[in-house]
Amino acid sequence: EQVMRLREELIKRDKLQDAVLLMVLFDSAARRNEAFQILKTGILDGNRSNEVVGKRGKKYKPVYLNDTKELIAKYLEQRGEDDIESLWITGKGENRRPVAYNSLYERVVNMSKVLSEIEGKLIEFFPHSLRHSRIECLLQGHDVRILDKDGKPKKFTLEEVQLFVNHSDPKTTQSYAKDHTNEIVDNMFGF
């Protein structure tokens, strides 16, 4: 819910590139290095970006949902024509250039400040925090954009999420998720 509220606030503030960065990081659970490699060419041809190289040399194409694809289209329209292949740019006019790697980190930290404003309390997050949030969201079925056959937010299995985030070991994926033991026990006994 917070990710979607932040997305809408960034759009309202005409920060489309930041909104795209937020949603690409969240939808794909990509690491910052992986998101940094995303190119604009072909980005609207489906629901996957170009192939990126992840941890331990794993190659994959980050996934994003349809509403993120629509947001990317708006951003690219606003950005206009240029010969920069990177999806992420800085500067205006003739001073446009691809962003530096650390810039993505700074942009996400600035987004956490915007979310803090919206929520009225300090909320700090970083690029990797979005990966954690995505894993939790998929495991718990909290993304209202992905529905099961009954029209309810879909829960994914640990194995499915492990494959999605390119973890070799399910224990790694599990370590990203919150511990829901108390909730489960409470629900068992109707507390």
Coordinates of C-alpha atoms in Angstrom, one line a residue, residues 2-159:
Q2 CA 2.8 2.4 0.9
V3 CA 4.6 1.7 -2.4
M4 CA 1.4 2.5 -4.4
R5 CA 0.8 5.7 -2.3
L6 CA 4.4 6.8 -3.0
R7 CA 4.0 6.0 -6.7
E8 CA 0.9 8.2 -6.9
E9 CA 2.6 11.0 -5.0
L10 CA 5.7 10.9 -7.3
I11 CA 3.4 11.1 -10.4
K12 CA 1.5 14.0 -8.8
R13 CA 4.9 15.8 -8.3
D14 CA 5.8 15.1 -12.0
K15 CA 8.7 12.8 -11.0
L16 CA 7.9 10.1 -13.5
Q17 CA 11.4 8.7 -13.8
D18 CA 11.5 8.3 -10.0
A19 CA 8.0 6.6 -10.1
V20 CA 9.3 4.3 -12.8
L21 CA 12.4 3.5 -10.7
L22 CA 10.3 2.8 -7.7
M23 CA 8.0 0.5 -9.5
V24 CA 10.7 -1.4 -11.5
L25 CA 12.6 -2.0 -8.4
F26 CA 9.5 -3.2 -6.6
D27 CA 7.8 -5.2 -9.3
S28 CA 10.9 -7.0 -10.4
A29 CA 12.6 -7.2 -6.9
A30 CA 15.7 -6.3 -8.8
R31 CA 18.9 -5.3 -7.0
R32 CA 20.1 -1.8 -7.7
N33 CA 22.9 -3.1 -10.0
E34 CA 20.4 -5.0 -12.0
A35 CA 18.0 -2.1 -12.3
F36 CA 20.9 0.1 -13.3
Q37 CA 21.5 -2.1 -16.4
I38 CA 18.0 -1.6 -17.8
L39 CA 17.8 0.0 -21.2
K40 CA 15.0 1.9 -22.8
T41 CA 15.2 0.0 -26.1
G42 CA 12.5 -2.6 -26.2
I43 CA 11.2 -1.9 -22.7
L44 CA 7.6 -1.5 -24.0
D45 CA 7.7 -4.7 -26.1
G46 CA 6.4 -6.9 -23.3
N47 CA 6.6 -7.1 -19.5
R48 CA 10.3 -7.7 -19.2
S49 CA 13.3 -5.5 -19.7
N50 CA 16.5 -6.4 -21.5
E51 CA 18.6 -9.1 -20.0
V52 CA 20.7 -8.0 -17.0
V53 CA 23.5 -9.7 -15.1
G54 CA 22.7 -10.3 -11.5
K55 CA 24.5 -11.7 -8.5
R56 CA 27.0 -14.6 -9.3
G57 CA 26.6 -13.8 -13.0
K58 CA 23.0 -15.0 -13.3
K59 CA 21.3 -13.5 -16.4
Y60 CA 17.6 -12.7 -16.4
K61 CA 15.1 -10.2 -17.7
P62 CA 13.4 -8.2 -14.9
V63 CA 9.6 -8.3 -14.9
Y64 CA 7.2 -5.4 -14.4
L65 CA 3.4 -5.3 -14.3
N66 CA 1.1 -3.7 -16.8
D67 CA 0.5 -0.5 -14.8
T68 CA 4.3 -0.1 -14.5
K69 CA 4.6 -0.6 -18.3
E70 CA 2.0 2.2 -18.8
L71 CA 4.0 4.4 -16.4
I72 CA 7.2 3.7 -18.3
A73 CA 5.5 4.7 -21.6
K74 CA 4.4 8.1 -20.0
Y75 CA 8.0 8.6 -18.7
L76 CA 9.5 7.9 -22.1
E77 CA 7.0 10.2 -23.8
Q78 CA 7.9 13.0 -21.4
R79 CA 11.6 12.3 -21.8
G80 CA 11.4 12.6 -25.5
E81 CA 13.9 11.5 -28.1
D82 CA 17.6 11.1 -27.2
D83 CA 20.4 8.7 -28.0
I84 CA 20.9 7.5 -24.5
E85 CA 20.3 3.8 -24.1
S86 CA 20.0 3.7 -20.3
L87 CA 16.5 4.0 -18.9
W88 CA 17.9 6.3 -16.2
I89 CA 19.1 9.8 -17.1
T90 CA 20.0 13.0 -15.5
G91 CA 20.3 16.6 -16.8
K92 CA 18.3 18.5 -19.3
G93 CA 18.7 19.3 -23.0
E94 CA 22.2 18.9 -24.3
N95 CA 23.4 18.1 -20.8
R96 CA 21.4 14.9 -20.6
R97 CA 23.5 11.8 -19.7
P98 CA 23.0 8.4 -18.2
V99 CA 22.9 8.5 -14.4
A100 CA 25.8 7.4 -12.2
Y101 CA 25.4 4.2 -10.4
N102 CA 25.1 5.9 -6.9
S103 CA 22.4 8.2 -8.2
L104 CA 19.8 5.4 -8.1
Y105 CA 20.6 4.9 -4.4
E106 CA 20.2 8.6 -3.7
R107 CA 16.9 8.7 -5.6
V108 CA 15.5 5.9 -3.6
V109 CA 16.6 7.5 -0.3
N110 CA 14.9 10.7 -1.4
M111 CA 11.8 8.7 -2.1
S112 CA 11.8 7.5 1.5
K113 CA 11.7 11.2 2.5
V114 CA 8.6 11.7 0.4
L115 CA 7.0 8.6 1.9
S116 CA 7.8 10.0 5.4
E117 CA 6.0 13.2 4.4
I118 CA 3.0 11.2 3.2
E119 CA 2.8 9.0 6.3
G120 CA 3.6 11.7 8.8
K121 CA 6.4 9.6 10.4
L122 CA 10.0 8.7 9.6
I123 CA 10.2 5.8 7.1
E124 CA 13.7 5.0 5.8
F125 CA 14.2 2.6 2.9
F126 CA 16.8 1.8 0.4
P127 CA 16.9 0.1 -3.0
H128 CA 17.3 -3.4 -1.4
S129 CA 14.4 -2.7 1.0
L130 CA 12.1 -2.8 -2.1
R131 CA 13.4 -6.3 -2.8
H132 CA 12.5 -7.4 0.7
S133 CA 9.1 -5.8 0.4
R134 CA 8.4 -7.5 -2.9
I135 CA 9.3 -10.9 -1.5
E136 CA 7.0 -10.4 1.5
C137 CA 4.3 -9.0 -0.7
L138 CA 4.3 -12.0 -3.0
L139 CA 4.5 -14.5 -0.2
Q140 CA 1.6 -12.9 1.8
G141 CA -0.6 -12.0 -1.2
H142 CA -0.6 -8.2 -0.7
D143 CA -0.3 -7.0 -4.3
V144 CA -3.9 -6.1 -5.4
R145 CA -2.6 -5.9 -9.0
I146 CA -2.0 -9.7 -9.1
L147 CA -5.2 -11.6 -8.5
D148 CA -6.0 -15.3 -8.2
K149 CA -8.9 -17.0 -10.0
D150 CA -11.3 -15.8 -7.2
G151 CA -10.3 -12.2 -7.7
K152 CA -8.3 -12.0 -4.5
P153 CA -4.6 -11.0 -4.3
K154 CA -2.6 -14.0 -5.2
K155 CA -0.2 -15.6 -2.7
F156 CA 2.9 -17.3 -4.2
T157 CA 4.7 -20.2 -2.8
L158 CA 8.2 -19.9 -1.4
E159 CA 9.5 -21.9 -4.4

